[in-house]
């Protein structure tokens, strides 16, 4: 079955430090992968996506993610975290029915990022 | 450009009451989705629609019904609310199944 795992429920980093949020997926075909961010009381905002091509993808707010097929991972990184990055982050994979994209997303459990001043 | 708008933003229901959540998008998207978000479980798909007049079940459809009479609107109904339906509900839309989804701001529902 398709699934997404975010091993870290909660992460705390100091402002200015680097960040890596882990995401592992289980999917039979080439996945469409996403990272979303959710600020408290808000909806989800897309940070970046991977459909195909270059395995290192750049997103908004200085985030990037690397798709590693051999490790079934799509980890999110940022070289220097800002206090405003404190939020909950979700990794997701879009499912397919045969060769067609259904658009349905399977989400990980989420990682809450706390930023220390 | 409003994007995806959900109505209402907050609601408290008594067990057994019914209600309808409205989702409206102004991006001419074909696909629309309803998810629920519960602590520690991420978001789970309730129902979705791949076009006007179509609906399909997602991962957790029990206790919910949906309708897509107009392309821009996707309604989620609870016929007889239960405390287990206390959650935050998110609507999303996408142009096709292979493009990114845009999310609404969410509806926080409490069933007492």
PDB file of C-alpha atoms in Angstrom:
ATOM      1  CA  UNK A   1       0.000   0.000   0.000  1.00  0.00           C
ATOM      2  CA  UNK A   2       1.086   3.532  -0.652  1.00  0.00           C
ATOM      3  CA  UNK A   3       2.251   5.398   2.408  1.00  0.00           C
ATOM      4  CA  UNK A   4       4.313   8.347   3.552  1.00  0.00           C
ATOM      5  CA  UNK A   5       6.331   8.405   6.754  1.00  0.00           C
ATOM      6  CA  UNK A   6       7.773  11.421   8.478  1.00  0.00           C
ATOM      7  CA  UNK A   7       9.929   9.917  11.228  1.00  0.00           C
ATOM      8  CA  UNK A   8      10.286  13.108  13.239  1.00  0.00           C
ATOM      9  CA  UNK A   9       7.135  14.338  14.959  1.00  0.00           C
ATOM     10  CA  UNK A  10       8.796  17.383  16.472  1.00  0.00           C
ATOM     11  CA  UNK A  11      12.094  19.140  15.692  1.00  0.00           C
ATOM     12  CA  UNK A  12      13.676  22.125  17.407  1.00  0.00           C
ATOM     13  CA  UNK A  13      16.464  24.117  15.777  1.00  0.00           C
ATOM     14  CA  UNK A  14      18.151  27.386  16.580  1.00  0.00           C
ATOM     15  CA  UNK A  15      17.562  30.359  14.354  1.00  0.00           C
ATOM     16  CA  UNK A  16      20.247  30.459  11.687  1.00  0.00           C
ATOM     17  CA  UNK A  17      20.950  26.730  11.905  1.00  0.00           C
ATOM     18  CA  UNK A  18      20.410  24.353   9.027  1.00  0.00           C
ATOM     19  CA  UNK A  19      17.343  22.161   8.798  1.00  0.00           C
ATOM     20  CA  UNK A  20      16.531  18.789   7.335  1.00  0.00           C
ATOM     21  CA  UNK A  21      13.092  17.219   7.598  1.00  0.00           C
ATOM     22  CA  UNK A  22      12.854  13.587   6.609  1.00  0.00           C
ATOM     23  CA  UNK A  23      10.242  11.968   4.414  1.00  0.00           C
ATOM     24  CA  UNK A  24      10.091   8.369   3.252  1.00  0.00           C
ATOM     25  CA  UNK A  25       7.475   7.029   0.881  1.00  0.00           C
ATOM     26  CA  UNK A  26       6.247   3.658  -0.220  1.00  0.00           C
ATOM     27  CA  UNK A  27       5.044   3.708  -3.796  1.00  0.00           C
ATOM     28  CA  UNK A  28       5.334   1.320  -6.683  1.00  0.00           C
ATOM     29  CA  UNK A  29       5.792   3.748  -9.549  1.00  0.00           C
ATOM     30  CA  UNK A  30       7.562   7.045 -10.052  1.00  0.00           C
ATOM     31  CA  UNK A  31       5.943   9.250  -7.451  1.00  0.00           C
ATOM     32  CA  UNK A  32       4.730  12.807  -7.563  1.00  0.00           C
ATOM     33  CA  UNK A  33       6.001  14.254  -4.278  1.00  0.00           C
ATOM     34  CA  UNK A  34       5.136  17.413  -2.410  1.00  0.00           C
ATOM     35  CA  UNK A  35       6.049  19.355   0.680  1.00  0.00           C
ATOM     36  CA  UNK A  36       3.406  21.578   2.252  1.00  0.00           C
ATOM     37  CA  UNK A  37       3.708  23.967   5.187  1.00  0.00           C
ATOM     38  CA  UNK A  38       0.939  24.840   7.599  1.00  0.00           C
ATOM     39  CA  UNK A  39       1.170  27.808   9.942  1.00  0.00           C
ATOM     40  CA  UNK A  40      -1.047  27.713  13.047  1.00  0.00           C
ATOM     41  CA  UNK A  41      -4.711  28.128  12.174  1.00  0.00           C
ATOM     42  CA  UNK A  42      -3.957  28.312   8.474  1.00  0.00           C
ATOM     43  CA  UNK A  43      -4.387  26.150   5.431  1.00  0.00           C
ATOM     44  CA  UNK A  44      -1.616  24.311   3.621  1.00  0.00           C
ATOM     45  CA  UNK A  45       0.788  26.133   1.361  1.00  0.00           C
ATOM     46  CA  UNK A  46       2.847  24.320  -1.236  1.00  0.00           C
ATOM     47  CA  UNK A  47       6.589  24.654  -0.661  1.00  0.00           C
ATOM     48  CA  UNK A  48       7.804  22.559  -3.567  1.00  0.00           C
ATOM     49  CA  UNK A  49       7.018  19.572  -5.720  1.00  0.00           C
ATOM     50  CA  UNK A  50       8.794  16.841  -7.645  1.00  0.00           C
ATOM     51  CA  UNK A  51       7.259  15.357 -10.757  1.00  0.00           C
ATOM     52  CA  UNK A  52      10.272  14.305 -12.811  1.00  0.00           C
ATOM     53  CA  UNK A  53      13.682  15.474 -13.999  1.00  0.00           C
ATOM     54  CA  UNK A  54      16.265  17.062 -11.736  1.00  0.00           C
ATOM     55  CA  UNK A  55      16.167  15.302  -8.398  1.00  0.00           C
ATOM     56  CA  UNK A  56      17.045  18.477  -6.480  1.00  0.00           C
ATOM     57  CA  UNK A  57      14.076  20.818  -6.510  1.00  0.00           C
ATOM     58  CA  UNK A  58      13.922  24.375  -5.305  1.00  0.00           C
ATOM     59  CA  UNK A  59      10.907  25.823  -3.599  1.00  0.00           C
ATOM     60  CA  UNK A  60       9.664  28.977  -2.003  1.00  0.00           C
ATOM     61  CA  UNK A  61      11.084  30.592   1.148  1.00  0.00           C
ATOM     62  CA  UNK A  62      14.563  29.170   0.493  1.00  0.00           C
ATOM     63  CA  UNK A  63      13.590  25.507   0.841  1.00  0.00           C
ATOM     64  CA  UNK A  64      14.852  22.674  -1.315  1.00  0.00           C
ATOM     65  CA  UNK A  65      14.271  18.938  -1.398  1.00  0.00           C
ATOM     66  CA  UNK A  66      16.112  16.027  -2.921  1.00  0.00           C
ATOM     67  CA  UNK A  67      14.423  12.992  -4.401  1.00  0.00           C
ATOM     68  CA  UNK A  68      16.399   9.807  -3.841  1.00  0.00           C
ATOM     69  CA  UNK A  69      14.755   6.847  -5.501  1.00  0.00           C
ATOM     70  CA  UNK A  70      17.202   4.321  -4.041  1.00  0.00           C
ATOM     71  CA  UNK A  71      16.286   5.409  -0.529  1.00  0.00           C
ATOM     72  CA  UNK A  72      12.597   6.168  -1.223  1.00  0.00           C
ATOM     73  CA  UNK A  73      13.160   9.549   0.354  1.00  0.00           C
ATOM     74  CA  UNK A  74      12.282  13.165  -0.332  1.00  0.00           C
ATOM     75  CA  UNK A  75      13.926  15.162   2.441  1.00  0.00           C
ATOM     76  CA  UNK A  76      13.331  18.866   2.868  1.00  0.00           C
ATOM     77  CA  UNK A  77      16.259  21.167   3.622  1.00  0.00           C
ATOM     78  CA  UNK A  78      16.974  24.784   4.386  1.00  0.00           C
ATOM     79  CA  UNK A  79      20.482  26.129   5.005  1.00  0.00           C
ATOM     80  CA  UNK A  80      19.502  28.798   7.536  1.00  0.00           C
ATOM     81  CA  UNK A  81      16.236  28.726   9.451  1.00  0.00           C
ATOM     82  CA  UNK A  82      14.319  31.886  10.314  1.00  0.00           C
ATOM     83  CA  UNK A  83      11.928  32.260  13.259  1.00  0.00           C
ATOM     84  CA  UNK A  84       9.069  32.612  10.774  1.00  0.00           C
ATOM     85  CA  UNK A  85       9.708  29.052   9.574  1.00  0.00           C
ATOM     86  CA  UNK A  86       8.152  27.663  12.745  1.00  0.00           C
ATOM     87  CA  UNK A  87       5.174  25.665  11.491  1.00  0.00           C
ATOM     88  CA  UNK A  88       4.024  22.158  10.700  1.00  0.00           C
ATOM     89  CA  UNK A  89       5.411  20.531   7.585  1.00  0.00           C
ATOM     90  CA  UNK A  90       3.752  17.779   5.599  1.00  0.00           C
ATOM     91  CA  UNK A  91       5.191  15.494   2.978  1.00  0.00           C
ATOM     92  CA  UNK A  92       2.718  13.998   0.518  1.00  0.00           C
ATOM     93  CA  UNK A  93       2.610  11.682  -2.477  1.00  0.00           C
ATOM     94  CA  UNK A  94       0.022  11.842  -5.252  1.00  0.00           C
ATOM     95  CA  UNK A  95      -1.543   8.530  -6.133  1.00  0.00           C
ATOM     96  CA  UNK A  96      -2.128   6.997  -9.505  1.00  0.00           C
ATOM     97  CA  UNK A  97      -4.784   4.698 -10.872  1.00  0.00           C
ATOM     98  CA  UNK A  98      -3.038   2.749 -13.558  1.00  0.00           C
ATOM     99  CA  UNK A  99      -1.139   5.351 -15.531  1.00  0.00           C
ATOM    100  CA  UNK A 100      -3.484   8.198 -14.648  1.00  0.00           C
ATOM    101  CA  UNK A 101      -2.881  10.645 -11.865  1.00  0.00           C
ATOM    102  CA  UNK A 102      -5.814  10.732  -9.500  1.00  0.00           C
ATOM    103  CA  UNK A 103      -4.703  13.864  -7.703  1.00  0.00           C
ATOM    104  CA  UNK A 104      -5.434  12.182  -4.406  1.00  0.00           C
ATOM    105  CA  UNK A 105      -2.735  12.904  -1.869  1.00  0.00           C
ATOM    106  CA  UNK A 106      -1.417  10.628   0.838  1.00  0.00           C
ATOM    107  CA  UNK A 107       0.084  12.670   3.630  1.00  0.00           C
ATOM    108  CA  UNK A 108       2.676  11.918   6.231  1.00  0.00           C
ATOM    109  CA  UNK A 109       1.880  12.557   9.869  1.00  0.00           C
ATOM    110  CA  UNK A 110       3.582  15.923   9.833  1.00  0.00           C
ATOM    111  CA  UNK A 111       6.647  17.392  11.524  1.00  0.00           C
ATOM    112  CA  UNK A 112       6.297  20.349  13.844  1.00  0.00           C
ATOM    113  CA  UNK A 113       9.250  22.719  13.633  1.00  0.00           C
ATOM    114  CA  UNK A 114      10.102  24.917  16.575  1.00  0.00           C
ATOM    115  CA  UNK A 115      12.732  27.630  16.134  1.00  0.00           C
ATOM    116  CA  UNK A 116      14.736  28.807  19.133  1.00  0.00           C
ATOM    117  CA  UNK A 117      15.948  32.415  19.146  1.00  0.00           C
TER     118      UNK A 117
ATOM    119  CA  UNK B   1      -8.340  36.037  -6.829  1.00  0.00           C
ATOM    120  CA  UNK B   2      -9.770  34.256  -3.769  1.00  0.00           C
ATOM    121  CA  UNK B   3      -8.514  30.730  -4.597  1.00  0.00           C
ATOM    122  CA  UNK B   4     -10.268  28.157  -2.415  1.00  0.00           C
ATOM    123  CA  UNK B   5     -12.798  29.466   0.104  1.00  0.00           C
ATOM    124  CA  UNK B   6     -14.404  27.404   2.835  1.00  0.00           C
ATOM    125  CA  UNK B   7     -17.564  28.290   4.730  1.00  0.00           C
ATOM    126  CA  UNK B   8     -17.929  28.323   7.723  1.00  0.00           C
ATOM    127  CA  UNK B   9     -14.557  28.639   9.444  1.00  0.00           C
ATOM    128  CA  UNK B  10     -15.773  27.382  12.816  1.00  0.00           C
ATOM    129  CA  UNK B  11     -18.795  25.400  13.923  1.00  0.00           C
ATOM    130  CA  UNK B  12     -19.988  23.580  17.024  1.00  0.00           C
ATOM    131  CA  UNK B  13     -22.602  20.870  16.560  1.00  0.00           C
ATOM    132  CA  UNK B  14     -24.505  18.671  18.941  1.00  0.00           C
ATOM    133  CA  UNK B  15     -24.417  14.932  18.379  1.00  0.00           C
ATOM    134  CA  UNK B  16     -27.030  13.982  15.817  1.00  0.00           C
ATOM    135  CA  UNK B  17     -27.267  17.377  14.160  1.00  0.00           C
ATOM    136  CA  UNK B  18     -26.593  17.827  10.482  1.00  0.00           C
ATOM    137  CA  UNK B  19     -24.630  20.437   8.585  1.00  0.00           C
ATOM    138  CA  UNK B  20     -23.085  21.230   5.240  1.00  0.00           C
ATOM    139  CA  UNK B  21     -19.630  22.612   4.620  1.00  0.00           C
ATOM    140  CA  UNK B  22     -19.215  24.640   1.465  1.00  0.00           C
ATOM    141  CA  UNK B  23     -16.091  24.833  -0.636  1.00  0.00           C
ATOM    142  CA  UNK B  24     -15.823  27.259  -3.522  1.00  0.00           C
ATOM    143  CA  UNK B  25     -12.932  27.708  -5.950  1.00  0.00           C
ATOM    144  CA  UNK B  26     -12.516  30.351  -8.611  1.00  0.00           C
ATOM    145  CA  UNK B  27      -9.626  28.793 -10.534  1.00  0.00           C
ATOM    146  CA  UNK B  28     -11.727  26.706 -12.930  1.00  0.00           C
ATOM    147  CA  UNK B  29     -10.261  23.526 -11.469  1.00  0.00           C
ATOM    148  CA  UNK B  30     -11.706  20.177 -12.436  1.00  0.00           C
ATOM    149  CA  UNK B  31     -10.669  18.219  -9.360  1.00  0.00           C
ATOM    150  CA  UNK B  32     -11.831  18.955  -5.827  1.00  0.00           C
ATOM    151  CA  UNK B  33     -11.182  17.161  -2.550  1.00  0.00           C
ATOM    152  CA  UNK B  34     -12.261  17.073   1.065  1.00  0.00           C
ATOM    153  CA  UNK B  35      -9.706  16.087   3.717  1.00  0.00           C
ATOM    154  CA  UNK B  36      -9.871  15.902   7.462  1.00  0.00           C
ATOM    155  CA  UNK B  37      -6.930  16.660   9.708  1.00  0.00           C
ATOM    156  CA  UNK B  38      -6.522  15.013  13.081  1.00  0.00           C
ATOM    157  CA  UNK B  39      -3.549  15.338  15.437  1.00  0.00           C
ATOM    158  CA  UNK B  40      -0.730  12.945  14.612  1.00  0.00           C
ATOM    159  CA  UNK B  41      -2.500  11.581  11.543  1.00  0.00           C
ATOM    160  CA  UNK B  42      -1.797  14.135   8.860  1.00  0.00           C
ATOM    161  CA  UNK B  43      -4.619  14.729   6.403  1.00  0.00           C
ATOM    162  CA  UNK B  44      -6.876  11.942   5.195  1.00  0.00           C
ATOM    163  CA  UNK B  45      -9.065  12.059   2.125  1.00  0.00           C
ATOM    164  CA  UNK B  46     -12.810  11.857   2.724  1.00  0.00           C
ATOM    165  CA  UNK B  47     -14.301  12.273  -0.763  1.00  0.00           C
ATOM    166  CA  UNK B  48     -13.204  13.766  -4.024  1.00  0.00           C
ATOM    167  CA  UNK B  49     -14.544  14.817  -7.399  1.00  0.00           C
ATOM    168  CA  UNK B  50     -12.908  14.725 -10.806  1.00  0.00           C
ATOM    169  CA  UNK B  51     -15.472  16.975 -12.454  1.00  0.00           C
ATOM    170  CA  UNK B  52     -18.905  18.534 -12.215  1.00  0.00           C
ATOM    171  CA  UNK B  53     -21.519  15.946 -11.336  1.00  0.00           C
ATOM    172  CA  UNK B  54     -18.983  13.318 -10.212  1.00  0.00           C
ATOM    173  CA  UNK B  55     -17.980  12.200  -6.733  1.00  0.00           C
ATOM    174  CA  UNK B  56     -15.953   9.318  -5.345  1.00  0.00           C
ATOM    175  CA  UNK B  57     -15.007   7.935  -1.953  1.00  0.00           C
ATOM    176  CA  UNK B  58     -11.650   8.509  -0.398  1.00  0.00           C
ATOM    177  CA  UNK B  59      -9.925   6.871   2.532  1.00  0.00           C
ATOM    178  CA  UNK B  60     -12.416   7.789   5.294  1.00  0.00           C
ATOM    179  CA  UNK B  61     -15.859   8.379   3.692  1.00  0.00           C
ATOM    180  CA  UNK B  62     -18.160   6.906   6.345  1.00  0.00           C
ATOM    181  CA  UNK B  63     -20.595   9.401   7.859  1.00  0.00           C
ATOM    182  CA  UNK B  64     -20.113  11.958   5.080  1.00  0.00           C
ATOM    183  CA  UNK B  65     -21.793  12.744   1.799  1.00  0.00           C
ATOM    184  CA  UNK B  66     -20.763  15.137  -0.953  1.00  0.00           C
ATOM    185  CA  UNK B  67     -22.176  16.831  -3.996  1.00  0.00           C
ATOM    186  CA  UNK B  68     -20.655  18.667  -6.962  1.00  0.00           C
ATOM    187  CA  UNK B  69     -23.584  20.230  -8.767  1.00  0.00           C
ATOM    188  CA  UNK B  70     -21.506  23.151 -10.019  1.00  0.00           C
ATOM    189  CA  UNK B  71     -17.893  22.977 -11.119  1.00  0.00           C
ATOM    190  CA  UNK B  72     -16.813  25.658  -8.688  1.00  0.00           C
ATOM    191  CA  UNK B  73     -18.506  24.229  -5.601  1.00  0.00           C
ATOM    192  CA  UNK B  74     -17.974  21.056  -3.596  1.00  0.00           C
ATOM    193  CA  UNK B  75     -20.248  20.445  -0.615  1.00  0.00           C
ATOM    194  CA  UNK B  76     -19.508  18.140   2.308  1.00  0.00           C
ATOM    195  CA  UNK B  77     -22.475  16.996   4.368  1.00  0.00           C
ATOM    196  CA  UNK B  78     -22.740  15.404   7.765  1.00  0.00           C
ATOM    197  CA  UNK B  79     -26.201  13.883   8.161  1.00  0.00           C
ATOM    198  CA  UNK B  80     -25.914  12.909  11.821  1.00  0.00           C
ATOM    199  CA  UNK B  81     -22.818  14.317  13.461  1.00  0.00           C
ATOM    200  CA  UNK B  82     -20.812  12.201  15.898  1.00  0.00           C
ATOM    201  CA  UNK B  83     -18.045  13.248  18.301  1.00  0.00           C
ATOM    202  CA  UNK B  84     -15.596  11.232  16.154  1.00  0.00           C
ATOM    203  CA  UNK B  85     -16.162  13.780  13.417  1.00  0.00           C
ATOM    204  CA  UNK B  86     -14.605  16.520  15.501  1.00  0.00           C
ATOM    205  CA  UNK B  87     -11.760  17.610  13.253  1.00  0.00           C
ATOM    206  CA  UNK B  88     -10.397  20.291  10.997  1.00  0.00           C
ATOM    207  CA  UNK B  89     -11.723  19.936   7.471  1.00  0.00           C
ATOM    208  CA  UNK B  90      -9.820  21.126   4.435  1.00  0.00           C
ATOM    209  CA  UNK B  91     -11.031  21.508   0.922  1.00  0.00           C
ATOM    210  CA  UNK B  92      -8.586  21.491  -1.965  1.00  0.00           C
ATOM    211  CA  UNK B  93      -8.735  21.783  -5.716  1.00  0.00           C
ATOM    212  CA  UNK B  94      -6.438  21.051  -8.632  1.00  0.00           C
ATOM    213  CA  UNK B  95      -6.608  21.641 -12.368  1.00  0.00           C
ATOM    214  CA  UNK B  96      -6.075  17.973 -13.115  1.00  0.00           C
ATOM    215  CA  UNK B  97      -4.946  14.894 -11.242  1.00  0.00           C
ATOM    216  CA  UNK B  98      -1.347  15.579 -12.160  1.00  0.00           C
ATOM    217  CA  UNK B  99      -1.044  19.137 -10.915  1.00  0.00           C
ATOM    218  CA  UNK B 100      -0.613  20.679  -7.510  1.00  0.00           C
ATOM    219  CA  UNK B 101      -3.537  21.079  -5.138  1.00  0.00           C
ATOM    220  CA  UNK B 102      -4.531  24.382  -3.588  1.00  0.00           C
ATOM    221  CA  UNK B 103      -6.028  24.310  -0.117  1.00  0.00           C
ATOM    222  CA  UNK B 104      -8.627  26.359   1.672  1.00  0.00           C
ATOM    223  CA  UNK B 105      -8.127  27.807   5.139  1.00  0.00           C
ATOM    224  CA  UNK B 106      -9.988  24.998   6.872  1.00  0.00           C
ATOM    225  CA  UNK B 107     -13.144  24.556   8.935  1.00  0.00           C
ATOM    226  CA  UNK B 108     -12.773  23.649  12.581  1.00  0.00           C
ATOM    227  CA  UNK B 109     -15.733  21.485  13.576  1.00  0.00           C
ATOM    228  CA  UNK B 110     -16.468  20.373  17.113  1.00  0.00           C
ATOM    229  CA  UNK B 111     -19.199  17.842  17.826  1.00  0.00           C
ATOM    230  CA  UNK B 112     -20.329  17.719  21.451  1.00  0.00           C
TER     231      UNK B 112
END
